[in-house]
Amino acid sequence: MANGTEAGTRPANFRKVGIVGCGFVGSASAFALMQSGLFSEMVLIDVDRDRAEGEALDIAHGMPLASPANIYAGDYADIADAGIVIITAGANQKPGETRLDLVSKNVSIFKSIVPQITHSGFDGILLVVSNPVDILTYVALKLSGLPVNRVIGSGTVLDTARFKYVLGEHLGVDPRNVHARIVGEHGDSEIAIWSLANVSGIPIDVFSRLRGREHSAETMAKIENDVKNSAYEIIEKKHATYYGIAMSVKRICEAIVRDEKPILPVSNLMEGEYGISDIALSMPAVVGAEGIEYKVPAPFSDDEQARLRASAEVLKSVIEKLDL
């Protein structure tokens, strides 16, 4: 790897992060990461240099109230030795627009961005956040030439957090005690894994009865749809979503920098699992200093596996039309 380290070891400067794209998501992520204290150096890159400089200054002025760090606007050469580079650049999702509607615009943007990242000498972990994140994770993997374990998409980490939140509200329990996942596409074909959902080890249907809450097929469908449509509702009301995804970015970076090895539903390359290959999907994986360290073979139900394969086909049909 870069900076004199051997392949299979973490990059030399894991206290340095680069963020490409300083829109709502990029700037909110930069702010969340500054508050986390994870990094001592942060480089912000944007096609609008003034925007990057303004965001860097705005965040840096709060450093006397937080952890010290060197935050500045830079160029691709400045991220050569970064441990993590986060891509948030791309067109924004508009009201009434799906994530898949963004494909052509954002693939074109990635064709410009990713080669500049790799040409800088960067050899760390690439974290893709731009939508549609599963497709763009696959695009970034193809364009970068980085090992598959070091190209990660933010996936359904946020969708899973939303699922836990909505379930917590429904059951009247702390969402941190809700263990449930959304997998598949970060988008309209995503799947709520009800078969494995539980509250501190108690199956969700049992806990619902204990709490006197409904757990009918209709209720489950409503909760799943509420989660799936959360972004559309937020975009309709405030035209963009950025705080939730910024917190998701922070969580993924924590896992990498601290080598925590949590199981997170990040977007990663499928290589035959569940009969799916050559597509990036949001699936549970152990995330640590080497990126994707282990793909967790979760025992989904037959119906959930069928829906997962259908979700993969949705994404494959889009990728087949791309010029990669």
Coordinates of N, CA, C and O in Angstrom, one line a residue, residues 156-157 159-169 171 173-183 191-208 215 223 251 262-265 284 298-300 304:
T156 N -27.0 0.5 3.4 CA -28.2 0.7 4.2 C -28.0 0.9 5.6 O -28.8 0.6 6.5
V157 N -26.8 1.4 6.0 CA -26.5 1.8 7.4 C -27.6 2.8 7.9 O -28.1 2.6 9.0
D159 N -30.6 3.4 6.4 CA -31.9 2.7 6.4 C -32.2 1.8 7.6 O -33.3 1.8 8.2
T160 N -31.1 1.1 8.0 CA -31.2 0.2 9.2 C -31.4 1.1 10.4 O -32.2 0.7 11.3
A161 N -30.7 2.2 10.5 CA -31.0 3.1 11.7 C -32.4 3.6 11.7 O -33.1 3.6 12.8
R162 N -32.9 3.9 10.5 CA -34.3 4.4 10.4 C -35.3 3.2 10.8 O -36.3 3.5 11.5
F163 N -35.0 2.0 10.4 CA -35.8 0.8 10.7 C -35.8 0.6 12.3 O -36.9 0.4 12.9
K164 N -34.6 0.7 12.9 CA -34.6 0.6 14.3 C -35.3 1.7 15.1 O -36.0 1.4 16.1
Y165 N -35.2 2.9 14.5 CA -35.9 4.0 15.1 C -37.4 3.8 15.1 O -38.1 4.0 16.1
V166 N -37.9 3.5 13.9 CA -39.4 3.3 13.7 C -39.9 2.2 14.6 O -40.9 2.3 15.2
L167 N -39.1 1.1 14.6 CA -39.5 -0.1 15.4 C -39.5 0.3 16.9 O -40.4 -0.1 17.7
G168 N -38.5 1.1 17.3 CA -38.4 1.5 18.7 C -39.6 2.4 19.1 O -40.2 2.3 20.2
E169 N -40.0 3.3 18.2 CA -41.2 4.1 18.4 C -42.5 3.3 18.5 O -43.3 3.5 19.4
L171 N -42.7 0.1 19.4 CA -42.7 -0.8 20.5 C -42.5 -0.2 21.8 O -42.6 -0.8 22.9
V173 N -39.6 1.3 23.0 CA -38.4 0.8 23.5 C -37.2 1.5 22.9 O -37.3 2.1 21.8
D174 N -36.1 1.6 23.6 CA -34.9 2.3 23.1 C -34.5 1.6 21.8 O -34.2 0.4 21.8
P175 N -34.4 2.4 20.7 CA -34.0 1.8 19.4 C -32.6 1.1 19.4 O -32.3 0.3 18.6
R176 N -31.8 1.5 20.4 CA -30.5 0.8 20.5 C -30.6 -0.6 20.9 O -29.6 -1.4 20.8
N177 N -31.7 -1.0 21.5 CA -32.0 -2.4 21.9 C -32.7 -3.2 20.8 O -33.0 -4.4 21.0
V178 N -33.0 -2.5 19.7 CA -33.7 -3.2 18.6 C -32.6 -3.7 17.6 O -31.7 -2.9 17.2
H179 N -32.6 -4.9 17.3 CA -31.6 -5.5 16.4 C -32.4 -6.0 15.1 O -33.1 -7.0 15.1
A180 N -32.2 -5.2 14.1 CA -32.9 -5.4 12.8 C -32.1 -4.8 11.7 O -31.3 -3.9 11.9
R181 N -32.3 -5.3 10.5 CA -31.5 -4.8 9.3 C -32.4 -4.6 8.1 O -33.3 -5.3 7.8
I182 N -32.0 -3.6 7.3 CA -32.4 -3.4 5.9 C -31.2 -3.8 5.0 O -30.1 -3.4 5.3
V183 N -31.5 -4.6 4.0 CA -30.4 -5.1 3.1 C -30.9 -4.9 1.7 O -32.0 -4.5 1.4
I191 N -34.9 -4.5 1.4 CA -35.6 -5.5 2.1 C -35.4 -5.4 3.6 O -34.3 -5.3 4.1
A192 N -36.5 -5.3 4.3 CA -36.5 -5.4 5.8 C -36.4 -6.9 6.2 O -37.2 -7.7 5.8
I193 N -35.4 -7.2 7.0 CA -35.2 -8.6 7.4 C -36.0 -8.8 8.7 O -35.5 -8.8 9.8
W194 N -37.3 -9.1 8.5 CA -38.1 -9.4 9.7 C -37.8 -10.7 10.4 O -38.0 -10.9 11.6
S195 N -37.3 -11.7 9.6 CA -37.1 -13.0 10.2 C -36.1 -13.1 11.3 O -36.1 -13.9 12.2
L196 N -35.1 -12.1 11.3 CA -34.1 -12.0 12.3 C -34.3 -10.9 13.2 O -33.4 -10.7 14.2
A197 N -35.3 -10.1 13.1 CA -35.5 -8.9 13.9 C -35.8 -9.3 15.4 O -36.6 -10.2 15.6
N198 N -35.2 -8.6 16.3 CA -35.5 -8.9 17.7 C -35.2 -7.7 18.6 O -34.5 -6.8 18.2
V199 N -35.7 -7.8 19.8 CA -35.4 -6.8 20.8 C -34.6 -7.4 22.0 O -35.2 -8.3 22.7
S200 N -33.3 -7.2 22.0 CA -32.5 -7.8 23.1 C -32.6 -9.3 23.1 O -32.8 -10.0 24.2
G201 N -32.7 -9.9 21.9 CA -32.8 -11.4 21.8 C -34.2 -11.9 21.7 O -34.4 -13.1 21.5
I202 N -35.2 -11.1 22.0 CA -36.6 -11.6 22.0 C -37.1 -11.3 20.6 O -37.1 -10.2 20.1
P203 N -37.6 -12.3 19.9 CA -38.2 -12.1 18.6 C -39.2 -11.0 18.5 O -39.9 -10.8 19.5
I204 N -39.2 -10.2 17.4 CA -40.0 -9.0 17.4 C -41.5 -9.3 17.6 O -42.2 -8.5 18.2
D205 N -42.0 -10.4 17.0 CA -43.4 -10.7 17.2 C -43.8 -11.0 18.7 O -44.8 -10.6 19.2
V206 N -42.8 -11.7 19.4 CA -43.1 -12.0 20.8 C -43.0 -10.7 21.6 O -43.9 -10.5 22.5
F207 N -42.0 -9.9 21.3 CA -41.9 -8.6 22.1 C -43.1 -7.7 21.8 O -43.6 -7.0 22.7
S208 N -43.6 -7.7 20.6 CA -44.8 -6.9 20.3 C -46.0 -7.3 21.2 O -46.7 -6.5 21.7
H215 N -48.7 -6.6 15.6 CA -47.6 -7.1 14.7 C -48.2 -7.9 13.6 O -47.9 -9.0 13.3
I223 N -44.6 -0.3 8.4 CA -43.3 0.1 9.0 C -42.2 0.1 7.9 O -41.4 1.0 7.8
R251 N -20.2 6.7 11.7 CA -20.1 5.4 12.3 C -19.2 4.4 11.5 O -18.5 3.6 12.1
P262 N -17.5 -3.9 13.9 CA -19.0 -4.1 14.0 C -19.5 -4.8 12.7 O -18.8 -4.8 11.7
I263 N -20.7 -5.3 12.8 CA -21.4 -5.8 11.6 C -22.3 -4.7 11.1 O -23.2 -4.3 11.8
L264 N -22.0 -4.2 9.9 CA -22.7 -3.1 9.4 C -23.2 -3.5 8.0 O -22.5 -4.1 7.2
P265 N -24.4 -3.0 7.6 CA -25.0 -3.4 6.2 C -24.4 -2.4 5.2 O -25.2 -1.5 4.7
P284 N -24.8 -7.3 5.3 CA -24.0 -7.2 6.6 C -22.6 -7.8 6.4 O -22.3 -8.8 5.8
A298 N -25.8 -14.2 6.8 CA -27.0 -14.2 7.6 C -28.1 -15.2 7.1 O -28.3 -15.3 5.8
P299 N -28.7 -15.9 7.9 CA -29.7 -16.9 7.5 C -31.1 -16.3 7.2 O -32.1 -16.4 7.9
F300 N -31.2 -15.6 6.1 CA -32.4 -15.0 5.7 C -33.4 -16.0 5.3 O -33.1 -17.1 4.9
E304 N -37.1 -13.7 1.8 CA -36.2 -12.6 1.9 C -35.0 -12.8 0.9 O -34.6 -11.8 0.2

